[in-house]
mmCIF file of N, CA and C in Angstrom:
data_model
loop_
_atom_site.group_PDB
_atom_site.id
_atom_site.type_symbol
_atom_site.label_atom_id
_atom_site.label_comp_id
_atom_site.label_asym_id
_atom_site.label_seq_id
_atom_site.Cartn_x
_atom_site.Cartn_y
_atom_site.Cartn_z
ATOM 1 N N MET A 170 -37.168 42.409 -89.496
ATOM 2 C CA MET A 170 -36.526 43.052 -90.632
ATOM 3 C C MET A 170 -35.325 43.837 -90.101
ATOM 4 N N LYS A 171 -34.231 43.759 -90.792
ATOM 5 C CA LYS A 171 -33.024 44.471 -90.380
ATOM 6 C C LYS A 171 -33.245 45.981 -90.442
ATOM 7 N N GLN A 172 -32.600 46.695 -89.529
ATOM 8 C CA GLN A 172 -32.727 48.151 -89.491
ATOM 9 C C GLN A 172 -32.263 48.781 -90.805
ATOM 10 N N GLU A 173 -31.231 48.214 -91.413
ATOM 11 C CA GLU A 173 -30.732 48.726 -92.696
ATOM 12 C C GLU A 173 -31.830 48.675 -93.766
ATOM 13 N N THR A 174 -32.594 47.602 -93.768
ATOM 14 C CA THR A 174 -33.691 47.457 -94.733
ATOM 15 C C THR A 174 -34.801 48.455 -94.439
ATOM 16 N N ILE A 175 -35.146 48.589 -93.174
ATOM 17 C CA ILE A 175 -36.183 49.544 -92.779
ATOM 18 C C ILE A 175 -35.769 50.956 -93.182
ATOM 19 N N ASP A 176 -34.531 51.314 -92.913
ATOM 20 C CA ASP A 176 -34.031 52.646 -93.269
ATOM 21 C C ASP A 176 -34.083 52.874 -94.774
ATOM 22 N N ARG A 177 -33.770 51.853 -95.539
ATOM 23 C CA ARG A 177 -33.800 51.984 -97.006
ATOM 24 C C ARG A 177 -35.229 52.189 -97.507
ATOM 25 N N ILE A 178 -36.172 51.461 -96.930
ATOM 26 C CA ILE A 178 -37.580 51.634 -97.302
ATOM 27 C C ILE A 178 -38.038 53.050 -96.958
ATOM 28 N N ARG A 179 -37.701 53.501 -95.768
ATOM 29 C CA ARG A 179 -38.101 54.847 -95.337
ATOM 30 C C ARG A 179 -37.493 55.918 -96.232
ATOM 31 N N LYS A 180 -36.242 55.739 -96.619
ATOM 32 C CA LYS A 180 -35.595 56.706 -97.513
ATOM 33 C C LYS A 180 -36.261 56.711 -98.883
ATOM 34 N N PHE A 181 -36.603 55.549 -99.382
ATOM 35 C CA PHE A 181 -37.273 55.431 -100.678
ATOM 36 C C PHE A 181 -38.580 56.229 -100.668
ATOM 37 N N VAL A 182 -39.352 56.065 -99.607
ATOM 38 C CA VAL A 182 -40.624 56.787 -99.476
ATOM 39 C C VAL A 182 -40.376 58.286 -99.351
ATOM 40 N N SER A 183 -39.424 58.654 -98.510
ATOM 41 C CA SER A 183 -39.121 60.061 -98.282
ATOM 42 C C SER A 183 -38.601 60.749 -99.541
ATOM 43 N N ASP A 184 -37.729 60.071 -100.277
ATOM 44 C CA ASP A 184 -37.166 60.645 -101.505
ATOM 45 C C ASP A 184 -38.245 60.978 -102.527
ATOM 46 N N ARG A 185 -39.353 60.271 -102.461
ATOM 47 C CA ARG A 185 -40.437 60.473 -103.420
ATOM 48 C C ARG A 185 -41.585 61.305 -102.836
ATOM 49 N N ALA A 186 -41.419 61.722 -101.580
ATOM 50 C CA ALA A 186 -42.434 62.524 -100.877
ATOM 51 C C ALA A 186 -43.802 61.840 -100.888
ATOM 52 N N TRP A 187 -43.810 60.536 -100.631
ATOM 53 C CA TRP A 187 -45.046 59.757 -100.644
ATOM 54 C C TRP A 187 -45.785 59.759 -99.314
ATOM 55 N N GLU A 188 -45.188 60.346 -98.268
ATOM 56 C CA GLU A 188 -45.793 60.285 -96.941
ATOM 57 C C GLU A 188 -47.259 60.714 -96.916
ATOM 58 N N PRO A 189 -47.653 61.789 -97.624
ATOM 59 C CA PRO A 189 -49.063 62.192 -97.564
ATOM 60 C C PRO A 189 -50.036 61.127 -98.104
ATOM 61 N N TYR A 190 -49.544 60.282 -98.962
ATOM 62 C CA TYR A 190 -50.390 59.249 -99.568
ATOM 63 C C TYR A 190 -50.390 57.954 -98.766
ATOM 64 N N HIS A 191 -49.472 57.856 -97.818
ATOM 65 C CA HIS A 191 -49.341 56.629 -97.042
ATOM 66 C C HIS A 191 -50.215 56.667 -95.790
ATOM 67 N N THR A 192 -51.507 56.848 -96.029
ATOM 68 C CA THR A 192 -52.465 56.769 -94.931
ATOM 69 C C THR A 192 -52.668 55.295 -94.599
ATOM 70 N N PRO A 193 -53.096 54.989 -93.381
ATOM 71 C CA PRO A 193 -53.359 53.583 -93.061
ATOM 72 C C PRO A 193 -54.312 52.914 -94.051
ATOM 73 N N ALA A 194 -55.359 53.599 -94.445
ATOM 74 C CA ALA A 194 -56.317 52.999 -95.382
ATOM 75 C C ALA A 194 -55.674 52.725 -96.737
ATOM 76 N N ASN A 195 -54.917 53.685 -97.257
ATOM 77 C CA ASN A 195 -54.262 53.476 -98.549
ATOM 78 C C ASN A 195 -53.254 52.340 -98.493
ATOM 79 N N LEU A 196 -52.502 52.268 -97.403
ATOM 80 C CA LEU A 196 -51.510 51.209 -97.271
ATOM 81 C C LEU A 196 -52.171 49.843 -97.119
ATOM 82 N N ALA A 197 -53.270 49.770 -96.375
ATOM 83 C CA ALA A 197 -53.996 48.503 -96.243
ATOM 84 C C ALA A 197 -54.522 48.048 -97.602
ATOM 85 N N LYS A 198 -55.026 48.982 -98.384
ATOM 86 C CA LYS A 198 -55.489 48.644 -99.739
ATOM 87 C C LYS A 198 -54.326 48.128 -100.585
ATOM 88 N N SER A 199 -53.182 48.787 -100.471
ATOM 89 C CA SER A 199 -52.009 48.382 -101.251
ATOM 90 C C SER A 199 -51.519 47.001 -100.840
ATOM 91 N N ILE A 200 -51.568 46.689 -99.547
ATOM 92 C CA ILE A 200 -51.194 45.349 -99.088
ATOM 93 C C ILE A 200 -52.107 44.313 -99.726
ATOM 94 N N SER A 201 -53.392 44.588 -99.724
ATOM 95 C CA SER A 201 -54.347 43.652 -100.312
ATOM 96 C C SER A 201 -54.102 43.464 -101.804
ATOM 97 N N ILE A 202 -53.871 44.542 -102.491
ATOM 98 C CA ILE A 202 -53.609 44.475 -103.936
ATOM 99 C C ILE A 202 -52.364 43.644 -104.212
ATOM 100 N N GLU A 203 -51.291 43.916 -103.483
ATOM 101 C CA GLU A 203 -50.047 43.177 -103.692
ATOM 102 C C GLU A 203 -50.189 41.713 -103.272
ATOM 103 N N ALA A 204 -50.948 41.437 -102.215
ATOM 104 C CA ALA A 204 -51.178 40.049 -101.801
ATOM 105 C C ALA A 204 -51.924 39.284 -102.884
ATOM 106 N N ASN A 205 -52.829 39.959 -103.564
ATOM 107 C CA ASN A 205 -53.534 39.305 -104.672
ATOM 108 C C ASN A 205 -52.609 39.074 -105.859
ATOM 109 N N GLU A 206 -51.669 39.972 -106.076
ATOM 110 C CA GLU A 206 -50.679 39.745 -107.131
ATOM 111 C C GLU A 206 -49.786 38.556 -106.767
ATOM 112 N N LEU A 207 -49.480 38.396 -105.489
ATOM 113 C CA LEU A 207 -48.734 37.222 -105.030
ATOM 114 C C LEU A 207 -49.547 35.954 -105.268
ATOM 115 N N LEU A 208 -50.806 35.992 -104.933
ATOM 116 C CA LEU A 208 -51.680 34.844 -105.149
ATOM 117 C C LEU A 208 -51.772 34.475 -106.630
ATOM 118 N N GLU A 209 -51.740 35.476 -107.477
ATOM 119 C CA GLU A 209 -51.797 35.241 -108.921
ATOM 120 C C GLU A 209 -50.630 34.368 -109.399
ATOM 121 N N CYS A 210 -49.515 34.410 -108.705
ATOM 122 C CA CYS A 210 -48.362 33.571 -109.068
ATOM 123 C C CYS A 210 -48.705 32.080 -109.005
ATOM 124 N N PHE A 211 -49.706 31.738 -108.205
ATOM 125 C CA PHE A 211 -50.090 30.342 -108.001
ATOM 126 C C PHE A 211 -51.472 30.040 -108.595
ATOM 127 N N GLN A 212 -51.947 30.902 -109.476
ATOM 128 C CA GLN A 212 -53.311 30.806 -109.989
ATOM 129 C C GLN A 212 -53.614 29.474 -110.662
ATOM 130 N N TRP A 213 -52.697 28.951 -111.449
ATOM 131 C CA TRP A 213 -53.002 27.761 -112.235
ATOM 132 C C TRP A 213 -52.262 26.520 -111.777
ATOM 133 N N SER A 214 -51.371 26.675 -110.815
ATOM 134 C CA SER A 214 -50.625 25.516 -110.335
ATOM 135 C C SER A 214 -50.094 25.770 -108.939
ATOM 136 N N ASP A 215 -50.212 24.758 -108.109
ATOM 137 C CA ASP A 215 -49.655 24.850 -106.762
ATOM 138 C C ASP A 215 -48.160 24.542 -106.745
ATOM 139 N N THR A 216 -47.668 23.956 -107.807
ATOM 140 C CA THR A 216 -46.278 23.499 -107.825
ATOM 141 C C THR A 216 -45.418 24.152 -108.904
ATOM 142 N N GLU A 217 -46.013 24.689 -109.935
ATOM 143 C CA GLU A 217 -45.256 25.312 -111.016
ATOM 144 C C GLU A 217 -45.458 26.824 -110.956
ATOM 145 N N TYR A 218 -44.430 27.506 -110.519
ATOM 146 C CA TYR A 218 -44.497 28.963 -110.386
ATOM 147 C C TYR A 218 -43.102 29.541 -110.598
ATOM 148 N N ASP A 219 -43.077 30.814 -110.890
ATOM 149 C CA ASP A 219 -41.828 31.544 -111.113
ATOM 150 C C ASP A 219 -41.372 32.112 -109.773
ATOM 151 N N LEU A 220 -40.358 31.506 -109.180
ATOM 152 C CA LEU A 220 -39.895 31.915 -107.853
ATOM 153 C C LEU A 220 -39.463 33.377 -107.831
ATOM 154 N N GLU A 221 -38.851 33.858 -108.883
ATOM 155 C CA GLU A 221 -38.427 35.266 -108.924
ATOM 156 C C GLU A 221 -39.639 36.190 -108.853
ATOM 157 N N HIS A 222 -40.703 35.845 -109.550
ATOM 158 C CA HIS A 222 -41.919 36.658 -109.508
ATOM 159 C C HIS A 222 -42.554 36.591 -108.125
ATOM 160 N N VAL A 223 -42.554 35.413 -107.509
ATOM 161 C CA VAL A 223 -43.070 35.255 -106.149
ATOM 162 C C VAL A 223 -42.283 36.168 -105.198
ATOM 163 N N LYS A 224 -40.969 36.161 -105.312
ATOM 164 C CA LYS A 224 -40.128 36.987 -104.443
ATOM 165 C C LYS A 224 -40.429 38.473 -104.626
ATOM 166 N N GLU A 225 -40.638 38.900 -105.868
ATOM 167 C CA GLU A 225 -40.956 40.306 -106.141
ATOM 168 C C GLU A 225 -42.271 40.713 -105.488
ATOM 169 N N GLU A 226 -43.284 39.879 -105.647
ATOM 170 C CA GLU A 226 -44.601 40.206 -105.091
ATOM 171 C C GLU A 226 -44.589 40.127 -103.567
ATOM 172 N N LEU A 227 -43.888 39.155 -103.018
ATOM 173 C CA LEU A 227 -43.772 39.038 -101.566
ATOM 174 C C LEU A 227 -43.046 40.248 -100.997
ATOM 175 N N ALA A 228 -42.020 40.699 -101.670
ATOM 176 C CA ALA A 228 -41.297 41.900 -101.239
ATOM 177 C C ALA A 228 -42.224 43.111 -101.234
ATOM 178 N N ASP A 229 -43.070 43.242 -102.258
ATOM 179 C CA ASP A 229 -44.026 44.352 -102.294
ATOM 180 C C ASP A 229 -44.956 44.315 -101.081
ATOM 181 N N VAL A 230 -45.443 43.126 -100.746
ATOM 182 C CA VAL A 230 -46.318 42.976 -99.575
ATOM 183 C C VAL A 230 -45.573 43.414 -98.313
ATOM 184 N N LEU A 231 -44.350 42.936 -98.156
ATOM 185 C CA LEU A 231 -43.572 43.264 -96.968
ATOM 186 C C LEU A 231 -43.267 44.753 -96.864
ATOM 187 N N VAL A 232 -42.955 45.383 -97.978
ATOM 188 C CA VAL A 232 -42.659 46.819 -97.961
ATOM 189 C C VAL A 232 -43.894 47.604 -97.546
ATOM 190 N N TYR A 233 -45.047 47.262 -98.107
ATOM 191 C CA TYR A 233 -46.267 47.970 -97.717
ATOM 192 C C TYR A 233 -46.616 47.695 -96.261
ATOM 193 N N CYS A 234 -46.368 46.495 -95.777
ATOM 194 C CA CYS A 234 -46.583 46.200 -94.357
ATOM 195 C C CYS A 234 -45.675 47.058 -93.488
ATOM 196 N N ARG A 235 -44.410 47.178 -93.881
ATOM 197 C CA ARG A 235 -43.476 48.019 -93.131
ATOM 198 C C ARG A 235 -43.963 49.461 -93.112
ATOM 199 N N ASN A 236 -44.455 49.947 -94.251
ATOM 200 C CA ASN A 236 -44.955 51.317 -94.327
ATOM 201 C C ASN A 236 -46.185 51.508 -93.441
ATOM 202 N N LEU A 237 -47.040 50.500 -93.365
ATOM 203 C CA LEU A 237 -48.222 50.591 -92.504
ATOM 204 C C LEU A 237 -47.816 50.590 -91.030
ATOM 205 N N LEU A 238 -46.840 49.780 -90.684
ATOM 206 C CA LEU A 238 -46.316 49.810 -89.312
ATOM 207 C C LEU A 238 -45.851 51.218 -88.954
ATOM 208 N N ASP A 239 -45.116 51.852 -89.859
ATOM 209 C CA ASP A 239 -44.647 53.214 -89.618
ATOM 210 C C ASP A 239 -45.815 54.191 -89.497
ATOM 211 N N ALA A 240 -46.775 54.071 -90.388
ATOM 212 C CA ALA A 240 -47.917 54.998 -90.377
ATOM 213 C C ALA A 240 -48.700 54.906 -89.068
ATOM 214 N N LEU A 241 -48.733 53.716 -88.477
ATOM 215 C CA LEU A 241 -49.493 53.511 -87.244
ATOM 216 C C LEU A 241 -48.623 53.560 -85.998
ATOM 217 N N GLY A 242 -47.318 53.717 -86.187
ATOM 218 C CA GLY A 242 -46.405 53.760 -85.048
ATOM 219 C C GLY A 242 -46.331 52.443 -84.302
ATOM 220 N N LEU A 243 -46.357 51.338 -85.033
ATOM 221 C CA LEU A 243 -46.353 50.013 -84.429
ATOM 222 C C LEU A 243 -45.005 49.323 -84.605
ATOM 223 N N ASP A 244 -44.730 48.415 -83.687
ATOM 224 C CA ASP A 244 -43.530 47.588 -83.738
ATOM 225 C C ASP A 244 -43.924 46.181 -84.169
ATOM 226 N N GLU A 245 -43.307 45.682 -85.234
ATOM 227 C CA GLU A 245 -43.703 44.375 -85.770
ATOM 228 C C GLU A 245 -43.497 43.245 -84.772
ATOM 229 N N ASP A 246 -42.405 43.277 -84.036
ATOM 230 C CA ASP A 246 -42.166 42.214 -83.060
ATOM 231 C C ASP A 246 -43.247 42.218 -81.981
ATOM 232 N N ALA A 247 -43.600 43.381 -81.498
ATOM 233 C CA ALA A 247 -44.606 43.477 -80.437
ATOM 234 C C ALA A 247 -45.963 42.956 -80.896
ATOM 235 N N ILE A 248 -46.378 43.344 -82.101
ATOM 236 C CA ILE A 248 -47.709 42.904 -82.534
ATOM 237 C C ILE A 248 -47.725 41.422 -82.906
ATOM 238 N N VAL A 249 -46.617 40.914 -83.448
ATOM 239 C CA VAL A 249 -46.559 39.485 -83.769
ATOM 240 C C VAL A 249 -46.549 38.664 -82.485
ATOM 241 N N MET A 250 -45.762 39.078 -81.511
ATOM 242 C CA MET A 250 -45.722 38.341 -80.239
ATOM 243 C C MET A 250 -47.076 38.377 -79.543
ATOM 244 N N SER A 251 -47.757 39.498 -79.604
ATOM 245 C CA SER A 251 -49.092 39.608 -79.014
ATOM 246 C C SER A 251 -50.069 38.654 -79.700
ATOM 247 N N LYS A 252 -50.003 38.604 -81.012
ATOM 248 C CA LYS A 252 -50.889 37.714 -81.771
ATOM 249 C C LYS A 252 -50.553 36.250 -81.514
ATOM 250 N N MET A 253 -49.257 35.940 -81.409
ATOM 251 C CA MET A 253 -48.863 34.552 -81.111
ATOM 252 C C MET A 253 -49.399 34.127 -79.744
ATOM 253 N N LYS A 254 -49.305 35.011 -78.758
ATOM 254 C CA LYS A 254 -49.829 34.708 -77.431
ATOM 255 C C LYS A 254 -51.336 34.452 -77.487
ATOM 256 N N GLN A 255 -52.012 35.291 -78.248
ATOM 257 C CA GLN A 255 -53.469 35.141 -78.424
ATOM 258 C C GLN A 255 -53.798 33.810 -79.095
ATOM 259 N N ASN A 256 -53.041 33.449 -80.120
ATOM 260 C CA ASN A 256 -53.288 32.205 -80.865
ATOM 261 C C ASN A 256 -52.972 30.970 -80.032
ATOM 262 N N GLU A 257 -51.954 31.091 -79.182
ATOM 263 C CA GLU A 257 -51.564 29.928 -78.366
ATOM 264 C C GLU A 257 -52.590 29.637 -77.296
#
């Protein structure tokens, strides 16, 4: 994710003083909720879906993931590369 995007997400959270609510557990729950909303886009068809709605829900998942990375002090590249090594 570009630094500009990360900074914008962080500012959005800070402007609303949401930091106290962004515990790892709350953020993990929010990721799950948003992932289920993404899945709902494909509930009745694997091929007929609203791409704009998919993009909105996917963005929500990504934003909550970014917030969880911040809450845990993790680097996305490091954890993805570690997982890829494990999977390979």
